[in-house]
Coordinates of C-alpha atoms and ligand atoms in Angstrom, one line a residue:
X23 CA 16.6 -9.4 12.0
X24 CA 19.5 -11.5 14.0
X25 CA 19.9 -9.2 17.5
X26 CA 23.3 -9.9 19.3
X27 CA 23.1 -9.8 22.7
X28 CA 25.7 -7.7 24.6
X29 CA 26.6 -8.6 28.0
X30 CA 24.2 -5.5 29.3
X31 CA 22.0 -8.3 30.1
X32 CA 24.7 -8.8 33.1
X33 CA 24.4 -5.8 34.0
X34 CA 23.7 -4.8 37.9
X35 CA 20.7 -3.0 38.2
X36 CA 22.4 -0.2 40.1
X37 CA 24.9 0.3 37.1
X38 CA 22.0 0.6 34.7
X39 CA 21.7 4.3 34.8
X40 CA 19.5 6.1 32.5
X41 CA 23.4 7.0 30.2
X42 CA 24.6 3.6 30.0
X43 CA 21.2 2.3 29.0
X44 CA 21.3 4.5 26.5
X45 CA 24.8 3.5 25.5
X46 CA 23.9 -0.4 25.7
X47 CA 21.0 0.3 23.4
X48 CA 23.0 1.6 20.7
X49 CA 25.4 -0.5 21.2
X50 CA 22.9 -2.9 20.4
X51 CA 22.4 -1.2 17.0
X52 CA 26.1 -0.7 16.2
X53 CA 26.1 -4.5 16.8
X54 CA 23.7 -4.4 14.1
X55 CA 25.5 -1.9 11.7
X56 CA 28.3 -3.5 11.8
X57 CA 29.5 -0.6 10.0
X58 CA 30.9 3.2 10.7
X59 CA 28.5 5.6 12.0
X60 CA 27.6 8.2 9.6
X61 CA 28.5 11.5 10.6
X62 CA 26.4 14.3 9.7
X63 CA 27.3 16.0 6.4
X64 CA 24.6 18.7 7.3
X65 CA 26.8 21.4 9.7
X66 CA 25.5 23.1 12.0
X67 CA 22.4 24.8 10.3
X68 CA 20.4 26.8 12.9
X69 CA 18.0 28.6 10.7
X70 CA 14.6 29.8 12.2
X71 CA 11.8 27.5 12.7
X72 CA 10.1 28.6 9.4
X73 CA 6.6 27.7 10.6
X74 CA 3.9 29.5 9.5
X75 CA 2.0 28.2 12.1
X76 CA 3.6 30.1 14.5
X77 CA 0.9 32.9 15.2
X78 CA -1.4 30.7 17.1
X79 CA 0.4 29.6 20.0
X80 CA 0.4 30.4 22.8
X81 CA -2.8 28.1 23.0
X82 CA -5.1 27.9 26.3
X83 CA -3.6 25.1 28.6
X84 CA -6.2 22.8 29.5
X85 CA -6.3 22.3 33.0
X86 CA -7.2 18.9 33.4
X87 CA -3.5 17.7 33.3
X88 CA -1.8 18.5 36.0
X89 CA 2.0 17.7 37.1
X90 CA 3.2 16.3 40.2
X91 CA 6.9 17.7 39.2
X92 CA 8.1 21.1 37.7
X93 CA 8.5 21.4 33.7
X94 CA 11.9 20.5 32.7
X95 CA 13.9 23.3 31.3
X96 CA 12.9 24.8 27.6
X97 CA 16.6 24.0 26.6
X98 CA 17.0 20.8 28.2
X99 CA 14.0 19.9 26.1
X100 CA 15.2 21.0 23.0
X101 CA 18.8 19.7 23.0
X102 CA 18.7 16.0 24.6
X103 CA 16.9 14.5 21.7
X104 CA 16.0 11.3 20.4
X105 CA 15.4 11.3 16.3
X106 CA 17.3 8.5 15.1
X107 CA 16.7 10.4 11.5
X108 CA 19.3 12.8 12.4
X109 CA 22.0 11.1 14.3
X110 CA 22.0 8.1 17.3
X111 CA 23.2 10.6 19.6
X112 CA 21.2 13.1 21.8
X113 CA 22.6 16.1 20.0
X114 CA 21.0 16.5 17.2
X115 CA 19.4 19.6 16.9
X116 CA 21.4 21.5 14.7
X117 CA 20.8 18.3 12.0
X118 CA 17.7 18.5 12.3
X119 CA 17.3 21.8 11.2
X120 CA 17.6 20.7 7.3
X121 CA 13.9 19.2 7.7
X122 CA 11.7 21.3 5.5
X123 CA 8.8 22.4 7.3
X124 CA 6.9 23.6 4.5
X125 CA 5.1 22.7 1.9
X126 CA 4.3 19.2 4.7
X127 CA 0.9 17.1 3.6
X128 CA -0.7 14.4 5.3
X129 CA -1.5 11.2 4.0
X130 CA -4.8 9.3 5.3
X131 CA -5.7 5.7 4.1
X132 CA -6.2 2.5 4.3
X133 CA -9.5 1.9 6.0
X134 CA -11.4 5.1 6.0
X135 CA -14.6 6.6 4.1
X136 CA -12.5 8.6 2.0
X137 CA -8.9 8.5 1.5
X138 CA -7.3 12.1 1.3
X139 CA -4.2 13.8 1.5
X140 CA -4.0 17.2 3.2
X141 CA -2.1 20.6 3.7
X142 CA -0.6 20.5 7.2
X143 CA -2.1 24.1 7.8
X144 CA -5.1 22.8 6.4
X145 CA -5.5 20.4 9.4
X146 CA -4.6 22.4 11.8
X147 CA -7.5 25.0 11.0
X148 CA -9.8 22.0 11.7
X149 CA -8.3 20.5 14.8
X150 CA -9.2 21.8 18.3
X151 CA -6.0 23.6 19.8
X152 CA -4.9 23.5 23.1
X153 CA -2.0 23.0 25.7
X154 CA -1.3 20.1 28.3
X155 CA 0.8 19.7 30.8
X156 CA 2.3 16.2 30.1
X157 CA 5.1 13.7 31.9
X158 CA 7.4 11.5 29.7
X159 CA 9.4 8.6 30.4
X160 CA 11.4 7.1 27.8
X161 CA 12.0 3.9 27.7
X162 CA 16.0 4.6 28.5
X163 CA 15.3 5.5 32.1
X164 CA 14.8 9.5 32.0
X165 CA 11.8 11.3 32.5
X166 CA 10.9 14.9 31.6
X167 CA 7.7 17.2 31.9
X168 CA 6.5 19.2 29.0
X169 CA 3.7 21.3 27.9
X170 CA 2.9 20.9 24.4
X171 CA 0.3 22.5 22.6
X172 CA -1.4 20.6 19.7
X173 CA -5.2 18.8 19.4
X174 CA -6.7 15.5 20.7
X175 CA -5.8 12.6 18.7
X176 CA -9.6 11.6 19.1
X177 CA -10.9 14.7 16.8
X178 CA -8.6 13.5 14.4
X179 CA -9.5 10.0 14.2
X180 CA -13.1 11.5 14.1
X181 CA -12.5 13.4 10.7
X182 CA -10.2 10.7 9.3
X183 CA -13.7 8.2 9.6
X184 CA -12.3 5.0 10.1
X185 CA -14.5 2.2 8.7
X186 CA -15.6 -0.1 11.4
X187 CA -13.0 -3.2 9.7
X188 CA -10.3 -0.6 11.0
X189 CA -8.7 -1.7 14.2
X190 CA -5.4 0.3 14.3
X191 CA -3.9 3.2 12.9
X192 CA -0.5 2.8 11.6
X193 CA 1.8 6.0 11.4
X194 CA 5.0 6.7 8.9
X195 CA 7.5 9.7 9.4
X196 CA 9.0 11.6 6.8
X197 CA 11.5 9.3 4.4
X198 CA 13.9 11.7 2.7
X199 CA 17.7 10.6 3.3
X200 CA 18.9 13.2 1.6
X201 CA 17.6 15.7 4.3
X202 CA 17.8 12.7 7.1
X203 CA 21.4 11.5 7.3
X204 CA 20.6 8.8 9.7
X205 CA 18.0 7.3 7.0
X206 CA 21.2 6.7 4.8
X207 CA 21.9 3.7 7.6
X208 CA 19.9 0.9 5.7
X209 CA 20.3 -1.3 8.5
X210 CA 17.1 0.6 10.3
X211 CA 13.8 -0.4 9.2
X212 CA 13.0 3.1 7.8
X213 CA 10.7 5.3 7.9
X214 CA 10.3 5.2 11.5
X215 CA 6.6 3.5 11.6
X216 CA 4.9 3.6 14.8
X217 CA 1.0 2.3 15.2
X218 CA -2.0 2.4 18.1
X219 CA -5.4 0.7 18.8
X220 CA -8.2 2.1 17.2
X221 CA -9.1 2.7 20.7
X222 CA -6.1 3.7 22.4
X223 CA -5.8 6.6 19.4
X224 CA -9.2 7.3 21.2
X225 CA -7.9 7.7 24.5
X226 CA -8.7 11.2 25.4
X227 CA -4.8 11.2 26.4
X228 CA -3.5 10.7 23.1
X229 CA -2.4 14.3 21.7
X230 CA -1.0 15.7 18.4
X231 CA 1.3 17.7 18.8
X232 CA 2.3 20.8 16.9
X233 CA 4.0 22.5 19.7
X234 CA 5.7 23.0 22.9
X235 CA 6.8 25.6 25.1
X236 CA 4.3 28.2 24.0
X237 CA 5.8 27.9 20.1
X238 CA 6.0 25.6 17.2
X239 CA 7.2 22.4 18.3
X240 CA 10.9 22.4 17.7
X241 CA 12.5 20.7 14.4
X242 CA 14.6 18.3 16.6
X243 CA 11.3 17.6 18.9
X244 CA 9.5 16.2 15.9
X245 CA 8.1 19.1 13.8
X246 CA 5.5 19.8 12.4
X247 CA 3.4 16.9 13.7
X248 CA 4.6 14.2 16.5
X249 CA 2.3 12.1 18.6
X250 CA 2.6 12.2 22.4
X251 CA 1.2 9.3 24.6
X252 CA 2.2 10.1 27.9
X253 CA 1.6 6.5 29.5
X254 CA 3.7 4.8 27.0
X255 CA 7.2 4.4 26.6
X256 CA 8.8 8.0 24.8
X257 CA 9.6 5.3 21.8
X258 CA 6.0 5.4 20.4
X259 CA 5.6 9.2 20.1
X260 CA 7.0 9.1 16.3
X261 CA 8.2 12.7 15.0
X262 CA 7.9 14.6 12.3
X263 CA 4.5 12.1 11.0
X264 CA 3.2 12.2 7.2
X265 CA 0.8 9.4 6.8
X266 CA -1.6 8.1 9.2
X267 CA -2.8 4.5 7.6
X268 CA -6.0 2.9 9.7
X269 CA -5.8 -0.9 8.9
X270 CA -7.0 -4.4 10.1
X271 CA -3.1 -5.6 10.6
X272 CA -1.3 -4.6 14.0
X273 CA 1.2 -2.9 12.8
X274 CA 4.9 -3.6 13.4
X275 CA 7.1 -0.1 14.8
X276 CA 10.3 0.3 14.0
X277 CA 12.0 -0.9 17.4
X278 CA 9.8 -3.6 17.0
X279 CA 11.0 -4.6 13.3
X280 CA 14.8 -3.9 15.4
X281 CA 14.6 -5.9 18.5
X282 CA 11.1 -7.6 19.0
X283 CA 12.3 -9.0 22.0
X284 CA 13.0 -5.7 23.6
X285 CA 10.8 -3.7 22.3
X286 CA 6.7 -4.3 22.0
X287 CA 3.8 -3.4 20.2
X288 CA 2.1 -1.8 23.7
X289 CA 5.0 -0.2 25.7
X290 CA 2.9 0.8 28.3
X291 CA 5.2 2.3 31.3
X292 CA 5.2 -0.2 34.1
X293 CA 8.3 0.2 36.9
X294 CA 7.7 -4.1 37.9
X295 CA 8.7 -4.7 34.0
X296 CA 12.2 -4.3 33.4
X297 CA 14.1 -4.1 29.9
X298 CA 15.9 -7.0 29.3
X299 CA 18.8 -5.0 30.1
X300 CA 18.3 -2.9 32.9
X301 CA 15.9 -1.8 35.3
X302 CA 12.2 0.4 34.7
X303 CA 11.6 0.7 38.5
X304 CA 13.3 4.3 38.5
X305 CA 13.8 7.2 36.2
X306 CA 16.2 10.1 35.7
X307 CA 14.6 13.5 35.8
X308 CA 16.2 15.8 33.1
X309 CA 18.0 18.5 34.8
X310 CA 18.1 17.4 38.1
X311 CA 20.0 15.1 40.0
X312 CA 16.6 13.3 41.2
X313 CA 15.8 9.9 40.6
X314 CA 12.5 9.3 41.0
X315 CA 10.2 5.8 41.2
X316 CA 8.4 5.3 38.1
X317 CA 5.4 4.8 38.0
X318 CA 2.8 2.0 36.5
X319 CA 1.3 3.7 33.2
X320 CA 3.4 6.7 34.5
X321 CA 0.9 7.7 36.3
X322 CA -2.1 8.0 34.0
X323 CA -3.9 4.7 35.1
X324 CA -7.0 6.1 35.7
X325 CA -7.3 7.6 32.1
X326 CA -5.7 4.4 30.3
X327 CA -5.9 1.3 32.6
X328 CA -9.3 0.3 31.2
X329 CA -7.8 -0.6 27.7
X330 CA -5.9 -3.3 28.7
X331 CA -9.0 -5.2 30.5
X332 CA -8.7 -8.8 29.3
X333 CA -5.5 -8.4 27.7
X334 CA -3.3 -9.4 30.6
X335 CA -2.0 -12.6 28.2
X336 CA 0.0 -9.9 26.1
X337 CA 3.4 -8.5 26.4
X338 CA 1.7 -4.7 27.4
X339 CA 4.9 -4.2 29.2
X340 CA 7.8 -4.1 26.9
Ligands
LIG414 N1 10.3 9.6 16.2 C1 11.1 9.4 15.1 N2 10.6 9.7 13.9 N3 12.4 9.0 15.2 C2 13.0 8.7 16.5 O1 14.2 8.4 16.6 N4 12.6 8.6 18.9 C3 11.6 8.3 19.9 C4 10.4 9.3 19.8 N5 10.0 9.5 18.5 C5 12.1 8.9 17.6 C6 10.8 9.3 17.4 C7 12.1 8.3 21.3 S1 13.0 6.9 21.7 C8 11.8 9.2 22.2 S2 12.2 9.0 23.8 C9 11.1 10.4 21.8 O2 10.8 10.5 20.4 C10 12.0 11.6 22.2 O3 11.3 12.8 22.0 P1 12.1 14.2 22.4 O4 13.3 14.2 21.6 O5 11.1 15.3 22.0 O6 12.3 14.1 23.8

């Protein structure tokens, strides 16, 4: 897909804030429309959650993962989105509450014993349930801290039985434009695709998350299912997830399909890495005037480091 480059690439480092990065980047994808954003037909829908889930939580936190920073603020959380499916803005919350919760299945396939296709609630009664304490840094510059509730990504894998041919997992979000007003844009690569090592899905880091705050995981914050990878850019924890395909083929995300050369297959957080068009050294903490350093594999290195042994030839950075 022909990218144009803006002049953000000229860009200062110290006028790179987390907003105008943001700005540049969809700039970058208007370039690419070359069309009128679509404005949401949907209103301002604020029905309940509607998850039936919804008994379970609070789950036990695990306390293993600790913060080195307050939680951001429930609200904050919940209203400065990213979910391109619903609007290119950070607003999108009351959009997102057209997404049907229920009746939601999950696909698995590919490279796997047996091929199956399951009730959400179904999975969840097999999953271990928990809470952790989590930072995230997206790959625009601002950082929050959550605790979401959901199971390792690891006892998943574990009852999807990946054959041993199966090297990554490849995951698809929802594809319904009719509920997803941002999916009418055809110039994204939709559905939002997003994929993992075999053994980075293995990482006991790698969570599924169901909810946050103590509830169901908000609609806007990815419901019912969303991945969470907290020492990767905020880019590869796709919302709202329906199949989970383990294959041979690296698979290609949708920022990748966008803008390979600014956005890679790894994204592991690394402040000495900068964007082509701004700066990773620092971050914005939501809610707060703070800016703080960022930090390599934000701060999980002694968890995920080992992974990347040998790979130093790859672009693990971007
Ligand atoms: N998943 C889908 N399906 N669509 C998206 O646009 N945005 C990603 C990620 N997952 C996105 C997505 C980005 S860029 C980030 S930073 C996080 O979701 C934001 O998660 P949050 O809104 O819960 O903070």
């Amino acid at each position: 897909m022909g990218i144009r480059r803006n002049k953000g690439w000229e860009l200062r480092e110290s006028e790179a804030t987390p907003e105008s990065a943001f700005v540049h980047r969809r700039s970058l994808v208007g370039a690419i429309a070359a069309g009128p954003i679509l404005v949401s037909a949907l209103g301002s829908a604020t029905a309940g959650n509607g998850d039936p889930s919804a008994g379970l939580y609070p789950a036990k936190r695990n306390a293993r993962y600790t913060l080195d920073r307050p939680l951001t603020d429930e609200k904050l959380a919940t209203a400065y989105n990213n979910f391109y499916e619903f609007g290119s803005q950070k607003s999108i919350a009351d959009e997102a509450q057209a997404l049907k919760l229920r009746p939601w299945t999950i696909k698995i396939d590919g490279l796997v014993e047996k091929p199956m296709t399951l009730d959400m609630d179904d999975l969840l009664r097999r999953m271990p349930f928990e809470e952790r304490l989590y930072r995230h840094r997206c790959v625009e510059a601002w950082s929050m801290a959550v605790p979401w509730s959901g199971f390792a990504m690891a006892a998943f894998v574990d009852f999807a039985k990946p054959l041993g041919s199966a090297k990554y997992v490849r995951m698809e979000t929802f594809l319904d434009p009719t509920t997803a007003p941002g999916q009418k844009q055809v110039w994204y690569p939709w559905p939002y695709i997003e994929g993992l090592t075999i053994a980075e899905a293995g990482n006991e880091l790698a969570f599924l998350v169901t909810g946050m705050y103590g509830k169901p995981v908000p609609k806007q914050n990815g419901a019912p299912l969303r991945l969470v990878l907290p020492w990767k850019y905020g880019f590869k924890s796709a919302k709202s997830i329906v199949r989970f395909s383990f294959t041979d083929k690296r698979p290609v995300s949708f920022w990748e399909a966008l803008a390979s050369n600014e956005y890679g297959f790894w994204a592991n957080v690394n402040p000495a890495v900068p964007h082509p068009r701004w700066s990773q050294a620092e971050e914005r903490v939501l809610g707060t005037n703070e800016r703080r350093p960022t930090l390599k594999w934000n701060g999980y290195g002694e968890f995920v480091a080992h992974l990347y042994d040998g790979l130093q030839g790859e672009r693990l950075f971007v």
